[in-house]
């Protein structure tokens, strides 16, 4: 594995260098304060509602790290997030599995959507991703963020996605939807993505609930606690 330049590490970690609000009842995670909430989604429209809440909350320079197995629903959440920032529920948001990075211009700045599935470590991440530019002002949504390794910024939102067989009410805060939410979801064009014969995050072809565990570090600690759907 190629050594990671010290300057590049400093650039990514600088994302979390902003002054952080004092957190209440936070969960200790390494050197940063953190707060955690768990949401349960029983439909794609519920997932999109969570994504819209995150899109309203995020600001330029933020990093949202998505983690979960193939098919868990990371791409569905990322797609809904990008569409919310664009203000277009029908926007074409393809998976960046092959290109690694997709950029979207919004009225308030860029969103950089990364999928690091095919990358093997920090050296490849640095070679394939323009992390410096993302850190300087875009919102970054990173699927398979485990690949970032030491490049993971201290200040971030982690979203751990899991498909479960339990009752939604036992998993966490159930995301309630109304007719407007269902209509928004119906407008979204879902695409099946494949990687080496495997379907990647094929959105909600099953009825299993999704558990979204949000862990906020730095300024995201208070934002997670106060998040309103």
PDB file of C-alpha atoms in Angstrom:
ATOM      1  CA  UNK A   1       0.000   0.000   0.000  1.00  0.00           C
ATOM      2  CA  UNK A   2       1.296   3.432  -0.917  1.00  0.00           C
ATOM      3  CA  UNK A   3       2.255   5.646   2.025  1.00  0.00           C
ATOM      4  CA  UNK A   4      -0.173   8.476   2.703  1.00  0.00           C
ATOM      5  CA  UNK A   5       1.482  11.915   2.420  1.00  0.00           C
ATOM      6  CA  UNK A   6       1.496  13.785   5.707  1.00  0.00           C
ATOM      7  CA  UNK A   7       0.094  16.881   3.998  1.00  0.00           C
ATOM      8  CA  UNK A   8      -2.898  14.925   2.685  1.00  0.00           C
ATOM      9  CA  UNK A   9      -3.683  13.545   6.124  1.00  0.00           C
ATOM     10  CA  UNK A  10      -3.604  17.062   7.543  1.00  0.00           C
ATOM     11  CA  UNK A  11      -5.977  18.301   4.846  1.00  0.00           C
ATOM     12  CA  UNK A  12      -8.681  15.759   5.602  1.00  0.00           C
ATOM     13  CA  UNK A  13      -8.346  16.073   9.346  1.00  0.00           C
ATOM     14  CA  UNK A  14      -8.684  19.831   8.975  1.00  0.00           C
ATOM     15  CA  UNK A  15     -12.352  19.280   8.143  1.00  0.00           C
ATOM     16  CA  UNK A  16     -12.916  18.638  11.826  1.00  0.00           C
ATOM     17  CA  UNK A  17     -10.829  21.558  13.018  1.00  0.00           C
ATOM     18  CA  UNK A  18     -13.740  24.008  13.217  1.00  0.00           C
ATOM     19  CA  UNK A  19     -14.774  25.132  16.657  1.00  0.00           C
ATOM     20  CA  UNK A  20     -17.190  22.596  18.088  1.00  0.00           C
ATOM     21  CA  UNK A  21     -20.164  23.288  20.359  1.00  0.00           C
ATOM     22  CA  UNK A  22     -20.074  21.703  23.805  1.00  0.00           C
ATOM     23  CA  UNK A  23     -22.059  18.461  23.714  1.00  0.00           C
ATOM     24  CA  UNK A  24     -24.465  17.241  26.397  1.00  0.00           C
ATOM     25  CA  UNK A  25     -24.752  13.570  27.348  1.00  0.00           C
ATOM     26  CA  UNK A  26     -22.384  12.638  24.562  1.00  0.00           C
ATOM     27  CA  UNK A  27     -20.884   9.253  23.823  1.00  0.00           C
ATOM     28  CA  UNK A  28     -17.099   9.118  24.107  1.00  0.00           C
ATOM     29  CA  UNK A  29     -15.463   8.141  20.803  1.00  0.00           C
ATOM     30  CA  UNK A  30     -11.711   8.568  20.624  1.00  0.00           C
ATOM     31  CA  UNK A  31     -10.624  12.192  20.745  1.00  0.00           C
ATOM     32  CA  UNK A  32     -13.993  13.647  19.659  1.00  0.00           C
ATOM     33  CA  UNK A  33     -17.281  14.008  21.430  1.00  0.00           C
ATOM     34  CA  UNK A  34     -20.070  12.028  19.811  1.00  0.00           C
ATOM     35  CA  UNK A  35     -23.806  11.501  20.061  1.00  0.00           C
ATOM     36  CA  UNK A  36     -25.881   8.642  18.685  1.00  0.00           C
ATOM     37  CA  UNK A  37     -29.456   8.019  17.585  1.00  0.00           C
ATOM     38  CA  UNK A  38     -31.044   5.034  15.884  1.00  0.00           C
ATOM     39  CA  UNK A  39     -33.858   5.323  13.339  1.00  0.00           C
ATOM     40  CA  UNK A  40     -35.944   2.508  11.861  1.00  0.00           C
ATOM     41  CA  UNK A  41     -37.171   2.710   8.270  1.00  0.00           C
ATOM     42  CA  UNK A  42     -39.840   0.403   6.883  1.00  0.00           C
ATOM     43  CA  UNK A  43     -39.927   1.836   3.353  1.00  0.00           C
ATOM     44  CA  UNK A  44     -37.899   3.716   0.814  1.00  0.00           C
ATOM     45  CA  UNK A  45     -40.045   6.805   1.401  1.00  0.00           C
ATOM     46  CA  UNK A  46     -39.114   6.696   5.091  1.00  0.00           C
ATOM     47  CA  UNK A  47     -35.430   6.485   4.170  1.00  0.00           C
ATOM     48  CA  UNK A  48     -35.865   9.453   1.830  1.00  0.00           C
ATOM     49  CA  UNK A  49     -37.459  11.428   4.672  1.00  0.00           C
ATOM     50  CA  UNK A  50     -34.387  10.816   6.833  1.00  0.00           C
ATOM     51  CA  UNK A  51     -32.136  11.825   3.925  1.00  0.00           C
ATOM     52  CA  UNK A  52     -34.040  15.088   3.461  1.00  0.00           C
ATOM     53  CA  UNK A  53     -33.602  15.925   7.145  1.00  0.00           C
ATOM     54  CA  UNK A  54     -29.857  15.346   6.849  1.00  0.00           C
ATOM     55  CA  UNK A  55     -29.733  17.423   3.653  1.00  0.00           C
ATOM     56  CA  UNK A  56     -31.405  20.349   5.444  1.00  0.00           C
ATOM     57  CA  UNK A  57     -28.866  20.099   8.253  1.00  0.00           C
ATOM     58  CA  UNK A  58     -25.628  19.633   6.301  1.00  0.00           C
ATOM     59  CA  UNK A  59     -23.433  22.566   5.302  1.00  0.00           C
ATOM     60  CA  UNK A  60     -20.476  22.989   2.983  1.00  0.00           C
ATOM     61  CA  UNK A  61     -17.385  21.199   4.272  1.00  0.00           C
ATOM     62  CA  UNK A  62     -19.363  18.443   6.006  1.00  0.00           C
ATOM     63  CA  UNK A  63     -18.523  14.766   5.539  1.00  0.00           C
ATOM     64  CA  UNK A  64     -21.223  12.089   5.776  1.00  0.00           C
ATOM     65  CA  UNK A  65     -19.770   8.588   6.025  1.00  0.00           C
ATOM     66  CA  UNK A  66     -22.082   5.739   5.023  1.00  0.00           C
ATOM     67  CA  UNK A  67     -21.289   2.250   6.253  1.00  0.00           C
ATOM     68  CA  UNK A  68     -23.067  -1.053   5.721  1.00  0.00           C
ATOM     69  CA  UNK A  69     -23.090  -4.255   3.731  1.00  0.00           C
ATOM     70  CA  UNK A  70     -23.862  -4.561   0.031  1.00  0.00           C
ATOM     71  CA  UNK A  71     -27.593  -4.050  -0.466  1.00  0.00           C
ATOM     72  CA  UNK A  72     -28.216  -2.515   2.945  1.00  0.00           C
ATOM     73  CA  UNK A  73     -29.519   0.770   1.534  1.00  0.00           C
ATOM     74  CA  UNK A  74     -26.539   3.133   1.476  1.00  0.00           C
ATOM     75  CA  UNK A  75     -27.106   4.164  -2.135  1.00  0.00           C
ATOM     76  CA  UNK A  76     -30.819   4.781  -1.568  1.00  0.00           C
ATOM     77  CA  UNK A  77     -29.988   7.163   1.277  1.00  0.00           C
ATOM     78  CA  UNK A  78     -27.213   8.894  -0.695  1.00  0.00           C
ATOM     79  CA  UNK A  79     -29.433   9.286  -3.766  1.00  0.00           C
ATOM     80  CA  UNK A  80     -32.256  10.836  -1.737  1.00  0.00           C
ATOM     81  CA  UNK A  81     -29.767  13.160  -0.006  1.00  0.00           C
ATOM     82  CA  UNK A  82     -28.380  14.444  -3.319  1.00  0.00           C
ATOM     83  CA  UNK A  83     -31.877  14.924  -4.745  1.00  0.00           C
ATOM     84  CA  UNK A  84     -32.906  16.872  -1.665  1.00  0.00           C
ATOM     85  CA  UNK A  85     -29.915  19.210  -1.981  1.00  0.00           C
ATOM     86  CA  UNK A  86     -30.669  19.658  -5.684  1.00  0.00           C
ATOM     87  CA  UNK A  87     -34.338  20.310  -4.951  1.00  0.00           C
ATOM     88  CA  UNK A  88     -35.306  17.797  -7.627  1.00  0.00           C
ATOM     89  CA  UNK A  89     -36.919  14.489  -6.632  1.00  0.00           C
ATOM     90  CA  UNK A  90     -36.492  13.174 -10.196  1.00  0.00           C
ATOM     91  CA  UNK A  91     -32.822  14.087 -10.655  1.00  0.00           C
ATOM     92  CA  UNK A  92     -30.615  11.414 -12.190  1.00  0.00           C
ATOM     93  CA  UNK A  93     -28.233  10.301  -9.418  1.00  0.00           C
ATOM     94  CA  UNK A  94     -26.313   7.251 -10.673  1.00  0.00           C
ATOM     95  CA  UNK A  95     -24.115   5.214  -8.401  1.00  0.00           C
ATOM     96  CA  UNK A  96     -20.463   6.348  -8.657  1.00  0.00           C
ATOM     97  CA  UNK A  97     -19.205   2.783  -8.152  1.00  0.00           C
ATOM     98  CA  UNK A  98     -17.190   2.817 -11.388  1.00  0.00           C
ATOM     99  CA  UNK A  99     -16.320   6.523 -11.543  1.00  0.00           C
ATOM    100  CA  UNK A 100     -15.687   6.657  -7.770  1.00  0.00           C
ATOM    101  CA  UNK A 101     -16.860  10.295  -7.580  1.00  0.00           C
ATOM    102  CA  UNK A 102     -19.842  12.254  -8.900  1.00  0.00           C
ATOM    103  CA  UNK A 103     -20.239  16.026  -8.461  1.00  0.00           C
ATOM    104  CA  UNK A 104     -23.491  17.944  -8.278  1.00  0.00           C
ATOM    105  CA  UNK A 105     -23.921  21.707  -8.452  1.00  0.00           C
ATOM    106  CA  UNK A 106     -26.630  23.037  -6.128  1.00  0.00           C
ATOM    107  CA  UNK A 107     -27.849  26.530  -5.330  1.00  0.00           C
ATOM    108  CA  UNK A 108     -25.750  26.535  -2.137  1.00  0.00           C
ATOM    109  CA  UNK A 109     -22.608  24.717  -3.284  1.00  0.00           C
ATOM    110  CA  UNK A 110     -21.441  21.344  -4.546  1.00  0.00           C
ATOM    111  CA  UNK A 111     -22.232  17.861  -3.289  1.00  0.00           C
ATOM    112  CA  UNK A 112     -19.510  15.271  -3.915  1.00  0.00           C
ATOM    113  CA  UNK A 113     -20.839  11.713  -3.910  1.00  0.00           C
ATOM    114  CA  UNK A 114     -18.145   9.072  -3.457  1.00  0.00           C
ATOM    115  CA  UNK A 115     -18.350   5.292  -3.653  1.00  0.00           C
ATOM    116  CA  UNK A 116     -15.108   3.695  -2.475  1.00  0.00           C
ATOM    117  CA  UNK A 117     -16.257   0.087  -2.963  1.00  0.00           C
ATOM    118  CA  UNK A 118     -13.542  -0.737  -5.519  1.00  0.00           C
ATOM    119  CA  UNK A 119     -10.675   0.964  -3.689  1.00  0.00           C
ATOM    120  CA  UNK A 120      -8.367  -1.009  -1.422  1.00  0.00           C
ATOM    121  CA  UNK A 121      -6.780   1.583   0.834  1.00  0.00           C
ATOM    122  CA  UNK A 122      -5.734   5.135   1.550  1.00  0.00           C
ATOM    123  CA  UNK A 123      -3.259   5.320  -1.330  1.00  0.00           C
ATOM    124  CA  UNK A 124      -5.926   4.511  -3.910  1.00  0.00           C
ATOM    125  CA  UNK A 125      -8.367   6.883  -2.233  1.00  0.00           C
ATOM    126  CA  UNK A 126      -5.873   9.740  -2.582  1.00  0.00           C
ATOM    127  CA  UNK A 127      -5.142   8.822  -6.194  1.00  0.00           C
ATOM    128  CA  UNK A 128      -8.793   8.570  -7.276  1.00  0.00           C
ATOM    129  CA  UNK A 129     -10.559  11.170  -5.118  1.00  0.00           C
ATOM    130  CA  UNK A 130     -10.183  14.931  -4.972  1.00  0.00           C
ATOM    131  CA  UNK A 131     -10.493  15.050  -1.191  1.00  0.00           C
ATOM    132  CA  UNK A 132      -8.721  18.375  -0.835  1.00  0.00           C
ATOM    133  CA  UNK A 133     -11.339  20.178  -2.947  1.00  0.00           C
ATOM    134  CA  UNK A 134     -14.170  18.434  -1.103  1.00  0.00           C
ATOM    135  CA  UNK A 135     -12.710  19.498   2.241  1.00  0.00           C
ATOM    136  CA  UNK A 136     -12.497  23.089   1.037  1.00  0.00           C
ATOM    137  CA  UNK A 137     -16.210  23.631   0.586  1.00  0.00           C
ATOM    138  CA  UNK A 138     -18.331  20.778  -0.756  1.00  0.00           C
ATOM    139  CA  UNK A 139     -20.597  18.418   1.149  1.00  0.00           C
ATOM    140  CA  UNK A 140     -19.107  14.936   0.840  1.00  0.00           C
ATOM    141  CA  UNK A 141     -21.301  11.827   0.956  1.00  0.00           C
ATOM    142  CA  UNK A 142     -19.014   8.789   1.127  1.00  0.00           C
ATOM    143  CA  UNK A 143     -20.251   5.245   0.612  1.00  0.00           C
ATOM    144  CA  UNK A 144     -17.941   2.501   1.882  1.00  0.00           C
ATOM    145  CA  UNK A 145     -16.223   5.116   4.021  1.00  0.00           C
ATOM    146  CA  UNK A 146     -14.304   2.386   5.833  1.00  0.00           C
ATOM    147  CA  UNK A 147     -11.811   2.674   2.976  1.00  0.00           C
ATOM    148  CA  UNK A 148     -10.811   6.154   4.169  1.00  0.00           C
ATOM    149  CA  UNK A 149      -8.777   4.713   7.054  1.00  0.00           C
ATOM    150  CA  UNK A 150      -6.590   7.438   8.549  1.00  0.00           C
ATOM    151  CA  UNK A 151      -8.115   9.947   6.138  1.00  0.00           C
ATOM    152  CA  UNK A 152     -11.374   9.865   8.087  1.00  0.00           C
ATOM    153  CA  UNK A 153     -11.976  13.387   9.454  1.00  0.00           C
ATOM    154  CA  UNK A 154     -12.589  13.870  13.157  1.00  0.00           C
ATOM    155  CA  UNK A 155     -15.690  15.969  12.550  1.00  0.00           C
ATOM    156  CA  UNK A 156     -18.202  13.888  10.610  1.00  0.00           C
ATOM    157  CA  UNK A 157     -21.539  12.133  10.587  1.00  0.00           C
ATOM    158  CA  UNK A 158     -21.421   8.353  10.403  1.00  0.00           C
ATOM    159  CA  UNK A 159     -24.530   6.523   9.211  1.00  0.00           C
ATOM    160  CA  UNK A 160     -24.398   2.790   9.862  1.00  0.00           C
ATOM    161  CA  UNK A 161     -27.013   1.006   7.732  1.00  0.00           C
ATOM    162  CA  UNK A 162     -28.283  -2.476   8.475  1.00  0.00           C
ATOM    163  CA  UNK A 163     -31.066  -4.663   7.119  1.00  0.00           C
ATOM    164  CA  UNK A 164     -32.807  -6.495   9.966  1.00  0.00           C
ATOM    165  CA  UNK A 165     -35.605  -8.939  10.574  1.00  0.00           C
ATOM    166  CA  UNK A 166     -36.860  -7.414  13.819  1.00  0.00           C
ATOM    167  CA  UNK A 167     -39.867  -5.244  14.499  1.00  0.00           C
ATOM    168  CA  UNK A 168     -39.207  -1.651  13.502  1.00  0.00           C
ATOM    169  CA  UNK A 169     -40.434  -0.342  16.862  1.00  0.00           C
ATOM    170  CA  UNK A 170     -37.788  -2.442  18.595  1.00  0.00           C
ATOM    171  CA  UNK A 171     -34.944  -1.121  16.448  1.00  0.00           C
ATOM    172  CA  UNK A 172     -35.154   2.600  17.135  1.00  0.00           C
ATOM    173  CA  UNK A 173     -37.199   5.695  16.379  1.00  0.00           C
ATOM    174  CA  UNK A 174     -39.627   4.668  13.653  1.00  0.00           C
ATOM    175  CA  UNK A 175     -39.680   7.139  10.760  1.00  0.00           C
ATOM    176  CA  UNK A 176     -43.310   8.072  10.158  1.00  0.00           C
ATOM    177  CA  UNK A 177     -44.372   9.045   6.640  1.00  0.00           C
ATOM    178  CA  UNK A 178     -47.457  10.754   5.236  1.00  0.00           C
ATOM    179  CA  UNK A 179     -49.014  10.999   1.775  1.00  0.00           C
ATOM    180  CA  UNK A 180     -46.629  13.761   0.702  1.00  0.00           C
ATOM    181  CA  UNK A 181     -43.638  11.597   1.590  1.00  0.00           C
ATOM    182  CA  UNK A 182     -45.076   8.675  -0.389  1.00  0.00           C
ATOM    183  CA  UNK A 183     -45.678  10.897  -3.424  1.00  0.00           C
ATOM    184  CA  UNK A 184     -42.103  12.187  -3.294  1.00  0.00           C
ATOM    185  CA  UNK A 185     -40.820   8.631  -3.193  1.00  0.00           C
ATOM    186  CA  UNK A 186     -43.000   7.557  -6.125  1.00  0.00           C
ATOM    187  CA  UNK A 187     -41.369  10.237  -8.259  1.00  0.00           C
ATOM    188  CA  UNK A 188     -37.861   8.911  -7.679  1.00  0.00           C
ATOM    189  CA  UNK A 189     -36.456   6.690 -10.419  1.00  0.00           C
ATOM    190  CA  UNK A 190     -34.690   3.732  -8.828  1.00  0.00           C
ATOM    191  CA  UNK A 191     -31.849   2.061 -10.724  1.00  0.00           C
ATOM    192  CA  UNK A 192     -30.321  -1.349 -10.124  1.00  0.00           C
ATOM    193  CA  UNK A 193     -26.534  -1.173  -9.895  1.00  0.00           C
ATOM    194  CA  UNK A 194     -24.282  -4.186 -10.331  1.00  0.00           C
ATOM    195  CA  UNK A 195     -20.665  -4.728  -9.393  1.00  0.00           C
ATOM    196  CA  UNK A 196     -19.007  -7.933 -10.557  1.00  0.00           C
ATOM    197  CA  UNK A 197     -22.351  -9.691 -10.727  1.00  0.00           C
ATOM    198  CA  UNK A 198     -23.460  -8.433  -7.313  1.00  0.00           C
ATOM    199  CA  UNK A 199     -26.361  -6.058  -6.974  1.00  0.00           C
ATOM    200  CA  UNK A 200     -25.243  -3.028  -5.018  1.00  0.00           C
ATOM    201  CA  UNK A 201     -27.875  -1.364  -2.851  1.00  0.00           C
ATOM    202  CA  UNK A 202     -30.828  -2.375  -4.978  1.00  0.00           C
ATOM    203  CA  UNK A 203     -33.361  -0.194  -3.262  1.00  0.00           C
ATOM    204  CA  UNK A 204     -36.031  -1.908  -1.248  1.00  0.00           C
ATOM    205  CA  UNK A 205     -36.806  -4.991  -3.241  1.00  0.00           C
ATOM    206  CA  UNK A 206     -37.494  -6.712   0.080  1.00  0.00           C
ATOM    207  CA  UNK A 207     -39.710  -5.784   3.009  1.00  0.00           C
ATOM    208  CA  UNK A 208     -37.063  -5.970   5.718  1.00  0.00           C
ATOM    209  CA  UNK A 209     -36.782  -2.867   7.895  1.00  0.00           C
ATOM    210  CA  UNK A 210     -33.607  -0.813   7.735  1.00  0.00           C
ATOM    211  CA  UNK A 211     -31.836   0.422  10.837  1.00  0.00           C
ATOM    212  CA  UNK A 212     -29.965   3.710  10.465  1.00  0.00           C
ATOM    213  CA  UNK A 213     -27.589   4.381  13.339  1.00  0.00           C
ATOM    214  CA  UNK A 214     -26.417   7.987  13.253  1.00  0.00           C
ATOM    215  CA  UNK A 215     -23.219   8.819  15.130  1.00  0.00           C
ATOM    216  CA  UNK A 216     -22.272  12.485  15.084  1.00  0.00           C
ATOM    217  CA  UNK A 217     -18.768  13.695  15.876  1.00  0.00           C
ATOM    218  CA  UNK A 218     -17.793  17.302  16.535  1.00  0.00           C
ATOM    219  CA  UNK A 219     -20.550  19.738  15.565  1.00  0.00           C
ATOM    220  CA  UNK A 220     -22.609  16.789  14.336  1.00  0.00           C
ATOM    221  CA  UNK A 221     -22.977  15.551  17.923  1.00  0.00           C
ATOM    222  CA  UNK A 222     -25.481  18.281  18.785  1.00  0.00           C
ATOM    223  CA  UNK A 223     -27.052  18.110  15.314  1.00  0.00           C
ATOM    224  CA  UNK A 224     -27.787  14.402  15.715  1.00  0.00           C
ATOM    225  CA  UNK A 225     -29.451  14.942  19.077  1.00  0.00           C
ATOM    226  CA  UNK A 226     -31.569  17.806  17.731  1.00  0.00           C
ATOM    227  CA  UNK A 227     -32.373  16.318  14.302  1.00  0.00           C
ATOM    228  CA  UNK A 228     -36.028  16.703  13.328  1.00  0.00           C
ATOM    229  CA  UNK A 229     -37.531  14.679  10.494  1.00  0.00           C
TER     230      UNK A 229
END
